[in-house]
Amino acid sequence: MNGMLWYGADYNPDQWLDRPDILARDIELMKKAHISVVSLGIFAWSALEPAEGDYRLDWMQEVIDRLWAAGIRVDLATPSGARPAWLAQKYPEVRRVNPDRVRQLFGDRQNHCYTSPVYREKVRAIDQALARRFGRHPAVVMWHISNEFGGECHCELCQQAFRDWLREKYGSLDAINRAWNTAFWSHTYTDFSQIESPAPQGESAMNGLILDWKRFVSHQTTDFMKWERDCVREIVPEAKVCVNMMYRFDMIDYFEMGREIDLASWDSYPTWHKPTQTFEETAIDTAMMHDLIYSVKGQPFWQMECTPSMTNWQGVSKVKKPGVNLFSGLQAVAHGADGVLYFQWRQSRGAFEKFHGAVVAHDGREDNRVFAEAARLGALLEQLAPVAGERKEKQAAIVFDWSAKWALEGSQGPRNKGLGYWEEITRHYAALSRLGVNVDFVNEDAELSGYRLVVAPMLYMLREDFAAKLRAFTQNGGTLVVTYWSGVADDTDLCYLGDTPHGLCDVLGLRRLEIDGMYDGETRRCIPAEGSPLAACTCGTLCEVEALEGARPLLLYDEDFFKGHAAAAVNDFGAGRAYTLASRFEEGFYLPFYRGICEGLVTRAWPDELPAGMLAVRRGRFIFLQNAADTPNRAGDVELPAYGTAVFEDGKRIL
Ligand code: GAL
């Protein structure tokens, strides 16, 4: 249903089949909490098929009918995230093989081989049994395909699939040998069967192979997801599917998977209230993931999971303080969520997650803070229904490409102590976020039209076609920011020969001379160049030395052998402007830098400067003002308590 913000939770009635009283009470409490949808039966396979081919779906029928009667819709899960013991025992090939080539035993979850024909067949059978029985039930509005896809398998079936994938991609061994520069250390392949996935006791040095393995793992995982999707759609062609994605997850290119689903979603578990970060920093970090998941499809998403109170797997299980659950639910909506769901509705009695927070805890009561806040958020989301479906205006884009990240982080040098890629991205994102500028994330397949500002942090792997897009974007009046260690290698991780940043030297008006690694805590002073609006600051991590060929310096290194060289520069190119940031600067650098750039370029969500902790986000005709601070705060005449939110529709306050 459009026109509403969904509110719900993972619901596991399969754990309570011997307690009909509890199942009945669930519905009663869901109504009180304003629940409109549940993700049903995510790990219910052994209750649905206790023995091979023996389907027991009646209990689920009863649950779905009861939910429907109460006006609650179902996001029906395919149960492939965890398989029954009988399956793992009878068909060893479904169990994953680790990088060291040891096959796993039965246990845990999301650890099956995505290539295994047996696993695919068994999954097909259960998915289609569910689709036949429930696919046309009016309550079922969405399919939750598996759960948090991830991991990799190194079995013989996967090795073969990897080789087939390479053959398809490159056509010949010669092309592979060239693409990976296998002449290095005499690694030239003479037969496809010699190619093996990376292993601790085998290949760990061939950058191109490792990069392609990561791409293959993402491809194979997506292929498995498509298999499940198509099994369901064979029975119910109009079925809508979603997958739940994860925080900073490295193993799947979510842009690739996102193309194959109807709805993107993610599971959000920030460690609120940690002593090493302000509440605002945690909020901005979370907002960044919301914006990345929004960008996966460029449309509203769901926050598929979060805890109403605490997790049980973080180092310290901290409870969300009063007001924080409201803050985080509304923050998701501000950044484009059309659904806010919890893990989990009811706390399980035993096993790994028995102490994980839930809307209903072991005491089964509704007269407590967690339930009351959950119910309040449900009521507010009903009130905010007009926000549903609203898009975010295209303003700034940060380039984030999974392949480019794998290549960057998979290379040896110039700093094996950690490149801090997310840290770099966060500095740009945080500044733009504090300025109330909408940020999308784009990969190297993206079209850049519509954006006013494009930021390319550490775009080490820069494809020729994307370099051409960045050039055209700037030429046509866009503002481009490129950092150090960009335009170094091509899409098989071969270094570009000649001047770098490849394809951008004339756009940026400079070329790279050298790059120096800094130890943790080691910094270099920078001073403003003549006439520059920027203030003196320090930088570290990596210091790139540029030869300016047309660009004007903004900051100059003030120490070390590169003293006097530009640490930041700007170049006019066509109708646009391109900035180079040659190092990672102290955090305080970025806000004034972007404030200057955004002046006259984009309309910020809040017209005046906001005090520290206040964040404003525009979503269509709505503006969300949130106090991401532990104390009351004020912006103009709007006063908000700690973690408070105000919402404006066309300038008029509605919350
Ligand atoms: C998610 C997972 C859920 C649950 C939750 C606990 O990653 O999808 O099934 O385990 O974590 O926080």
Short mmCIF file of C-alpha atoms in Angstrom, two decimals, residues 198-566:
data_model
loop_
_atom_site.label_atom_id
_atom_site.label_comp_id
_atom_site.label_asym_id
_atom_site.label_seq_id
_atom_site.Cartn_x
_atom_site.Cartn_y
_atom_site.Cartn_z
CA PRO A 198 42.34 -17.02 -2.82
CA ALA A 199 43.47 -19.19 0.10
CA PRO A 200 45.70 -18.71 3.14
CA GLN A 201 47.82 -21.64 1.96
CA GLY A 202 47.58 -20.60 -1.70
CA GLU A 203 47.10 -17.42 -3.70
CA SER A 204 47.10 -14.24 -1.65
CA ALA A 205 49.22 -11.91 -3.75
CA MET A 206 47.58 -11.63 -7.16
CA ASN A 207 45.59 -8.39 -6.79
CA GLY A 208 43.64 -8.84 -10.02
CA LEU A 209 42.57 -12.38 -9.12
CA ILE A 210 41.53 -11.39 -5.61
CA LEU A 211 39.53 -8.48 -6.99
CA ASP A 212 37.79 -10.71 -9.52
CA TRP A 213 37.07 -13.28 -6.80
CA LYS A 214 35.31 -10.58 -4.78
CA ARG A 215 33.33 -9.59 -7.84
CA PHE A 216 32.47 -13.23 -8.43
CA VAL A 217 31.29 -13.71 -4.83
CA SER A 218 29.03 -10.68 -5.17
CA HIS A 219 27.78 -11.95 -8.52
CA GLN A 220 27.13 -15.47 -7.23
CA THR A 221 25.32 -14.21 -4.15
CA THR A 222 23.15 -11.97 -6.32
CA ASP A 223 22.59 -14.88 -8.68
CA PHE A 224 21.35 -17.01 -5.77
CA MET A 225 19.05 -14.21 -4.65
CA LYS A 226 17.70 -13.99 -8.22
CA TRP A 227 17.15 -17.75 -8.19
CA GLU A 228 14.98 -17.42 -5.09
CA ARG A 229 13.18 -14.39 -6.48
CA ASP A 230 12.41 -16.21 -9.71
CA CYS A 231 11.25 -19.35 -7.89
CA VAL A 232 8.66 -17.18 -6.15
CA ARG A 233 7.78 -15.28 -9.32
CA GLU A 234 7.28 -18.47 -11.27
CA ILE A 235 4.25 -19.00 -9.04
CA VAL A 236 3.36 -15.35 -8.35
CA PRO A 237 4.68 -13.23 -11.22
CA GLU A 238 3.70 -9.96 -9.56
CA ALA A 239 5.51 -10.74 -6.29
CA LYS A 240 7.55 -7.84 -4.91
CA VAL A 241 10.87 -8.71 -3.32
CA CYS A 242 13.28 -7.09 -0.94
CA VAL A 243 16.53 -8.08 0.76
CA ASN A 244 17.92 -6.77 4.03
CA MET A 245 21.37 -5.27 3.66
CA MET A 246 23.96 -4.51 6.29
CA TYR A 247 26.06 -1.69 7.70
CA ARG A 248 29.21 -1.05 5.66
CA PHE A 249 28.97 -4.57 4.30
CA ASP A 250 31.94 -5.31 2.11
CA MET A 251 31.16 -8.62 0.41
CA ILE A 252 28.27 -7.70 -1.86
CA ASP A 253 28.06 -4.89 -4.34
CA TYR A 254 24.66 -3.65 -3.21
CA PHE A 255 24.25 -1.59 -6.37
CA GLU A 256 24.47 -4.87 -8.30
CA MET A 257 22.01 -6.66 -6.03
CA GLY A 258 19.80 -3.58 -5.84
CA ARG A 259 19.07 -3.76 -9.56
CA GLU A 260 17.36 -7.12 -9.01
CA ILE A 261 14.99 -6.24 -6.17
CA ASP A 262 11.94 -4.03 -5.74
CA LEU A 263 12.80 -2.59 -2.37
CA ALA A 264 16.12 -1.97 -0.66
CA SER A 265 16.31 -2.26 3.10
CA TRP A 266 18.95 -2.49 5.79
CA ASP A 267 19.46 -3.53 9.37
CA SER A 268 20.54 -0.63 11.51
CA TYR A 269 22.29 -1.23 14.83
CA PRO A 270 24.29 1.88 15.73
CA THR A 271 26.16 1.72 19.02
CA TRP A 272 24.40 4.74 20.50
CA HIS A 273 25.84 6.33 23.63
CA LYS A 274 29.37 5.04 23.28
CA PRO A 275 32.01 7.07 25.11
CA THR A 276 34.24 7.42 22.05
CA GLN A 277 31.70 9.24 19.86
CA THR A 278 29.22 12.07 20.36
CA PHE A 279 25.57 11.25 19.82
CA GLU A 280 25.68 13.50 16.77
CA GLU A 281 28.58 11.56 15.27
CA THR A 282 26.72 8.28 15.71
CA ALA A 283 23.63 9.88 14.16
CA ILE A 284 25.60 11.12 11.15
CA ASP A 285 27.23 7.73 10.69
CA THR A 286 23.78 6.14 10.67
CA ALA A 287 22.41 8.77 8.30
CA MET A 288 25.25 7.96 5.92
CA MET A 289 24.09 4.34 5.71
CA HIS A 290 20.48 5.43 5.22
CA ASP A 291 21.61 7.56 2.30
CA LEU A 292 23.69 4.75 0.84
CA ILE A 293 20.75 2.35 0.98
CA TYR A 294 18.43 4.99 -0.48
CA SER A 295 20.96 5.36 -3.30
CA VAL A 296 20.99 1.63 -4.06
CA LYS A 297 17.74 2.14 -5.95
CA GLY A 298 17.42 5.91 -5.78
CA GLN A 299 14.09 5.48 -4.07
CA PRO A 300 12.57 5.02 -0.62
CA PHE A 301 13.76 2.03 1.37
CA TRP A 302 12.89 0.29 4.61
CA GLN A 303 14.86 0.17 7.80
CA MET A 304 14.20 -3.54 8.05
CA GLU A 305 15.69 -4.10 11.46
CA CYS A 306 16.72 -2.10 14.49
CA THR A 307 16.37 -2.72 18.17
CA PRO A 308 13.75 -0.95 20.25
CA SER A 309 16.13 -1.14 23.21
CA MET A 310 19.47 -2.99 23.02
CA THR A 311 21.32 -5.61 21.04
CA ASN A 312 23.08 -8.51 22.72
CA TRP A 313 26.03 -8.92 20.38
CA GLN A 314 27.80 -5.59 20.66
CA GLY A 315 30.79 -5.31 23.02
CA VAL A 316 28.59 -3.62 25.58
CA SER A 317 24.80 -3.88 25.36
CA LYS A 318 23.69 -0.33 25.93
CA VAL A 319 19.99 0.48 26.11
CA LYS A 320 18.66 3.24 23.88
CA LYS A 321 18.01 6.12 26.26
CA PRO A 322 14.48 7.59 26.49
CA GLY A 323 13.63 9.30 23.22
CA VAL A 324 16.36 7.63 21.17
CA ASN A 325 14.15 5.01 19.58
CA LEU A 326 11.86 7.81 18.39
CA PHE A 327 14.86 9.78 17.18
CA SER A 328 16.29 6.89 15.20
CA GLY A 329 12.97 5.83 13.66
CA LEU A 330 12.22 9.38 12.54
CA GLN A 331 15.78 9.81 11.30
CA ALA A 332 15.33 6.82 9.01
CA VAL A 333 12.15 8.38 7.62
CA ALA A 334 13.86 11.75 7.17
CA HIS A 335 16.52 10.05 5.03
CA GLY A 336 14.03 8.22 2.84
CA ALA A 337 12.66 5.22 4.74
CA ASP A 338 9.05 4.27 4.06
CA GLY A 339 9.21 1.51 6.64
CA VAL A 340 10.65 1.14 10.13
CA LEU A 341 10.80 -2.38 11.48
CA TYR A 342 12.41 -4.03 14.46
CA PHE A 343 14.34 -7.09 15.11
CA GLN A 344 12.30 -8.41 16.87
CA TRP A 345 8.70 -8.49 17.92
CA ARG A 346 9.04 -10.91 20.81
CA GLN A 347 12.21 -11.89 22.63
CA SER A 348 13.08 -15.57 22.17
CA ARG A 349 13.29 -17.78 25.24
CA GLY A 350 16.55 -19.47 24.50
CA ALA A 351 19.61 -19.62 22.27
CA PHE A 352 21.85 -16.93 20.89
CA GLU A 353 19.49 -13.95 20.92
CA LYS A 354 17.54 -14.52 24.12
CA PHE A 355 18.78 -11.21 25.55
CA HIS A 356 18.38 -9.17 22.38
CA GLY A 357 15.88 -6.34 22.77
CA ALA A 358 12.34 -6.78 21.46
CA VAL A 359 9.11 -4.85 21.51
CA VAL A 360 7.77 -7.53 23.85
CA ALA A 361 10.27 -8.84 26.38
CA HIS A 362 10.22 -12.03 28.45
CA ASP A 363 7.84 -10.43 30.95
CA GLY A 364 5.24 -10.12 28.18
CA ARG A 365 4.11 -6.71 29.49
CA GLU A 366 3.03 -3.59 27.72
CA ASP A 367 3.36 -1.20 30.67
CA ASN A 368 7.03 -0.47 30.30
CA ARG A 369 9.14 2.22 28.65
CA VAL A 370 10.27 0.21 25.64
CA PHE A 371 6.77 -0.84 24.64
CA ALA A 372 5.39 2.66 25.29
CA GLU A 373 8.04 4.28 23.09
CA ALA A 374 7.50 1.70 20.38
CA ALA A 375 3.75 2.38 20.43
CA ARG A 376 4.38 6.13 20.36
CA LEU A 377 6.63 5.80 17.31
CA GLY A 378 3.93 3.72 15.60
CA ALA A 379 1.40 6.48 16.24
CA LEU A 380 3.77 9.16 14.92
CA LEU A 381 4.45 7.20 11.75
CA GLU A 382 0.70 7.04 11.14
CA GLN A 383 0.59 10.79 11.55
CA LEU A 384 3.49 11.22 9.11
CA ALA A 385 1.89 9.05 6.41
CA PRO A 386 2.01 11.87 3.81
CA VAL A 387 5.81 11.61 3.84
CA ALA A 388 5.63 8.12 2.30
CA GLY A 389 6.95 7.92 -1.24
CA GLU A 390 8.57 11.37 -1.13
CA ARG A 391 11.92 11.47 -2.93
CA LYS A 392 15.01 13.41 -2.02
CA GLU A 393 16.30 16.17 -4.22
CA LYS A 394 19.55 15.45 -6.08
CA GLN A 395 22.17 17.79 -4.68
CA ALA A 396 25.52 16.20 -3.88
CA ALA A 397 26.84 12.76 -4.78
CA ILE A 398 29.71 10.91 -3.16
CA VAL A 399 31.30 8.26 -5.36
CA PHE A 400 31.24 4.90 -3.61
CA ASP A 401 31.95 1.90 -5.77
CA TRP A 402 32.37 -1.57 -4.27
CA SER A 403 34.89 -2.71 -6.91
CA ALA A 404 36.91 0.45 -6.45
CA LYS A 405 36.92 -0.12 -2.69
CA TRP A 406 38.05 -3.73 -3.07
CA ALA A 407 40.86 -2.67 -5.37
CA LEU A 408 41.93 0.21 -3.13
CA GLU A 409 41.99 -1.88 0.03
CA GLY A 410 43.36 -4.99 -1.67
CA SER A 411 46.57 -3.31 -2.82
CA GLN A 412 49.83 -3.27 -0.91
CA GLY A 413 51.02 0.27 -0.16
CA PRO A 414 51.09 3.19 0.30
CA ARG A 415 49.78 2.53 3.81
CA ASN A 416 49.16 -1.02 4.92
CA LYS A 417 48.35 0.14 8.44
CA GLY A 418 44.92 1.01 7.12
CA LEU A 419 43.74 3.50 4.57
CA GLY A 420 40.69 4.55 6.56
CA TYR A 421 38.49 4.64 3.51
CA TRP A 422 35.24 4.95 5.45
CA GLU A 423 36.88 7.55 7.66
CA GLU A 424 37.71 9.59 4.58
CA ILE A 425 34.18 9.30 3.22
CA THR A 426 32.72 10.19 6.60
CA ARG A 427 34.60 13.49 6.71
CA HIS A 428 32.99 14.65 3.49
CA TYR A 429 29.59 13.24 4.33
CA ALA A 430 29.56 14.66 7.86
CA ALA A 431 30.32 18.18 6.66
CA LEU A 432 27.62 18.05 3.98
CA SER A 433 25.19 16.54 6.45
CA ARG A 434 25.83 19.30 9.01
CA LEU A 435 25.18 21.81 6.24
CA GLY A 436 21.81 20.20 5.48
CA VAL A 437 22.81 19.12 1.98
CA ASN A 438 21.27 15.92 0.57
CA VAL A 439 23.88 13.33 -0.28
CA ASP A 440 23.44 10.37 -2.61
CA PHE A 441 26.07 7.71 -3.17
CA VAL A 442 26.87 6.76 -6.75
CA ASN A 443 29.07 4.09 -8.25
CA GLU A 444 31.05 4.23 -11.48
CA ASP A 445 28.03 3.16 -13.54
CA ALA A 446 26.09 6.22 -12.46
CA GLU A 447 24.85 9.11 -14.53
CA LEU A 448 25.82 12.37 -12.88
CA SER A 449 23.28 14.66 -14.43
CA GLY A 450 21.14 16.47 -11.89
CA TYR A 451 23.89 16.71 -9.27
CA ARG A 452 25.51 20.03 -8.48
CA LEU A 453 28.42 18.62 -6.54
CA VAL A 454 30.29 15.32 -6.97
CA VAL A 455 32.86 14.18 -4.42
CA ALA A 456 35.29 11.40 -5.30
CA PRO A 457 37.19 10.34 -2.16
CA MET A 458 40.17 8.04 -2.80
CA LEU A 459 38.87 6.93 -6.17
CA TYR A 460 41.93 4.73 -6.68
CA MET A 461 40.28 2.59 -9.36
CA LEU A 462 38.90 4.97 -11.93
CA ARG A 463 37.38 3.49 -15.04
CA GLU A 464 38.01 5.36 -18.28
CA ASP A 465 34.28 5.76 -18.90
CA PHE A 466 33.69 7.20 -15.46
CA ALA A 467 36.64 9.57 -15.76
CA ALA A 468 34.96 10.78 -18.95
CA LYS A 469 31.70 11.31 -17.04
CA LEU A 470 33.47 13.29 -14.32
CA ARG A 471 35.10 15.40 -17.01
CA ALA A 472 31.78 16.08 -18.78
CA PHE A 473 30.10 16.82 -15.46
CA THR A 474 32.69 19.48 -14.64
CA GLN A 475 32.84 20.82 -18.16
CA ASN A 476 29.09 21.39 -18.03
CA GLY A 477 29.22 23.45 -14.87
CA GLY A 478 29.40 20.90 -12.05
CA THR A 479 31.62 21.19 -9.01
CA LEU A 480 33.98 18.27 -8.51
CA VAL A 481 36.06 17.39 -5.45
CA VAL A 482 38.71 14.70 -5.89
CA THR A 483 41.05 13.54 -3.16
CA TYR A 484 44.54 12.06 -3.07
CA TRP A 485 45.08 8.52 -4.34
CA SER A 486 42.56 8.79 -7.15
CA GLY A 487 42.83 7.76 -10.80
CA VAL A 488 45.65 5.31 -10.11
CA ALA A 489 44.49 1.99 -11.60
CA ASP A 490 42.10 0.64 -14.21
CA ASP A 491 39.26 -1.80 -13.67
CA THR A 492 41.47 -4.90 -13.44
CA ASP A 493 43.82 -3.08 -11.07
CA LEU A 494 46.56 -2.44 -13.60
CA CYS A 495 48.24 0.88 -12.89
CA TYR A 496 47.73 3.55 -15.50
CA LEU A 497 50.89 4.45 -17.36
CA GLY A 498 51.61 8.13 -17.81
CA ASP A 499 50.30 11.06 -15.81
CA THR A 500 47.78 10.55 -13.02
CA PRO A 501 45.07 11.08 -11.75
CA HIS A 502 44.38 9.32 -15.01
CA GLY A 503 41.87 11.05 -17.23
CA LEU A 504 41.54 13.98 -14.84
CA CYS A 505 44.87 15.83 -14.97
CA ASP A 506 43.54 18.66 -17.11
CA VAL A 507 40.23 18.74 -15.22
CA LEU A 508 42.11 19.18 -11.94
CA GLY A 509 44.91 21.25 -13.49
CA LEU A 510 47.67 19.15 -11.92
CA ARG A 511 49.45 15.81 -11.90
CA ARG A 512 50.62 13.55 -9.09
CA LEU A 513 54.34 13.54 -8.31
CA GLU A 514 54.57 11.43 -5.16
CA ILE A 515 52.54 10.15 -2.24
CA ASP A 516 53.95 9.78 1.27
CA GLY A 517 52.49 7.58 4.00
CA MET A 518 52.13 8.99 7.52
CA TYR A 519 52.21 6.95 10.71
CA ASP A 520 49.16 7.03 12.98
CA GLY A 521 49.10 10.37 14.73
CA GLU A 522 51.76 11.83 12.44
CA THR A 523 50.61 15.14 10.95
CA ARG A 524 51.88 17.89 8.68
CA ARG A 525 51.05 21.57 8.96
CA CYS A 526 49.25 23.35 6.13
CA ILE A 527 48.88 27.08 5.63
CA PRO A 528 46.52 29.02 3.37
CA ALA A 529 47.90 30.06 -0.01
CA GLU A 530 47.70 33.75 -0.84
CA GLY A 531 44.10 34.92 -1.18
CA SER A 532 42.70 31.55 -0.03
CA PRO A 533 39.61 31.57 2.19
CA LEU A 534 40.76 28.41 3.97
CA ALA A 535 42.37 28.42 7.41
CA ALA A 536 45.62 26.79 8.51
CA CYS A 537 45.18 23.17 9.57
CA THR A 538 46.97 19.86 9.83
CA CYS A 539 46.78 16.78 7.66
CA GLY A 540 47.92 13.16 7.84
CA THR A 541 47.41 9.54 6.70
CA LEU A 542 48.68 10.17 3.19
CA CYS A 543 50.26 13.31 1.75
CA GLU A 544 50.22 13.53 -2.01
CA VAL A 545 52.56 15.91 -3.75
CA GLU A 546 51.22 17.56 -6.88
CA ALA A 547 52.73 19.48 -9.76
CA LEU A 548 50.28 22.28 -10.50
CA GLU A 549 49.57 22.74 -14.18
CA GLY A 550 46.97 25.45 -14.15
CA ALA A 551 45.31 24.85 -10.76
CA ARG A 552 45.51 27.55 -8.08
CA PRO A 553 46.77 26.45 -4.66
CA LEU A 554 44.39 26.88 -1.71
CA LEU A 555 46.49 25.29 1.02
CA LEU A 556 50.24 24.73 1.06
CA TYR A 557 52.13 22.07 3.00
CA ASP A 558 54.25 23.93 5.51
CA GLU A 559 56.74 21.25 6.51
CA ASP A 560 58.66 18.21 5.31
CA PHE A 561 60.37 17.96 1.94
CA PHE A 562 57.12 18.87 0.19
CA LYS A 563 56.80 22.22 2.03
CA GLY A 564 55.43 24.82 -0.34
CA HIS A 565 53.57 22.29 -2.52
CA ALA A 566 49.79 22.50 -2.76
#
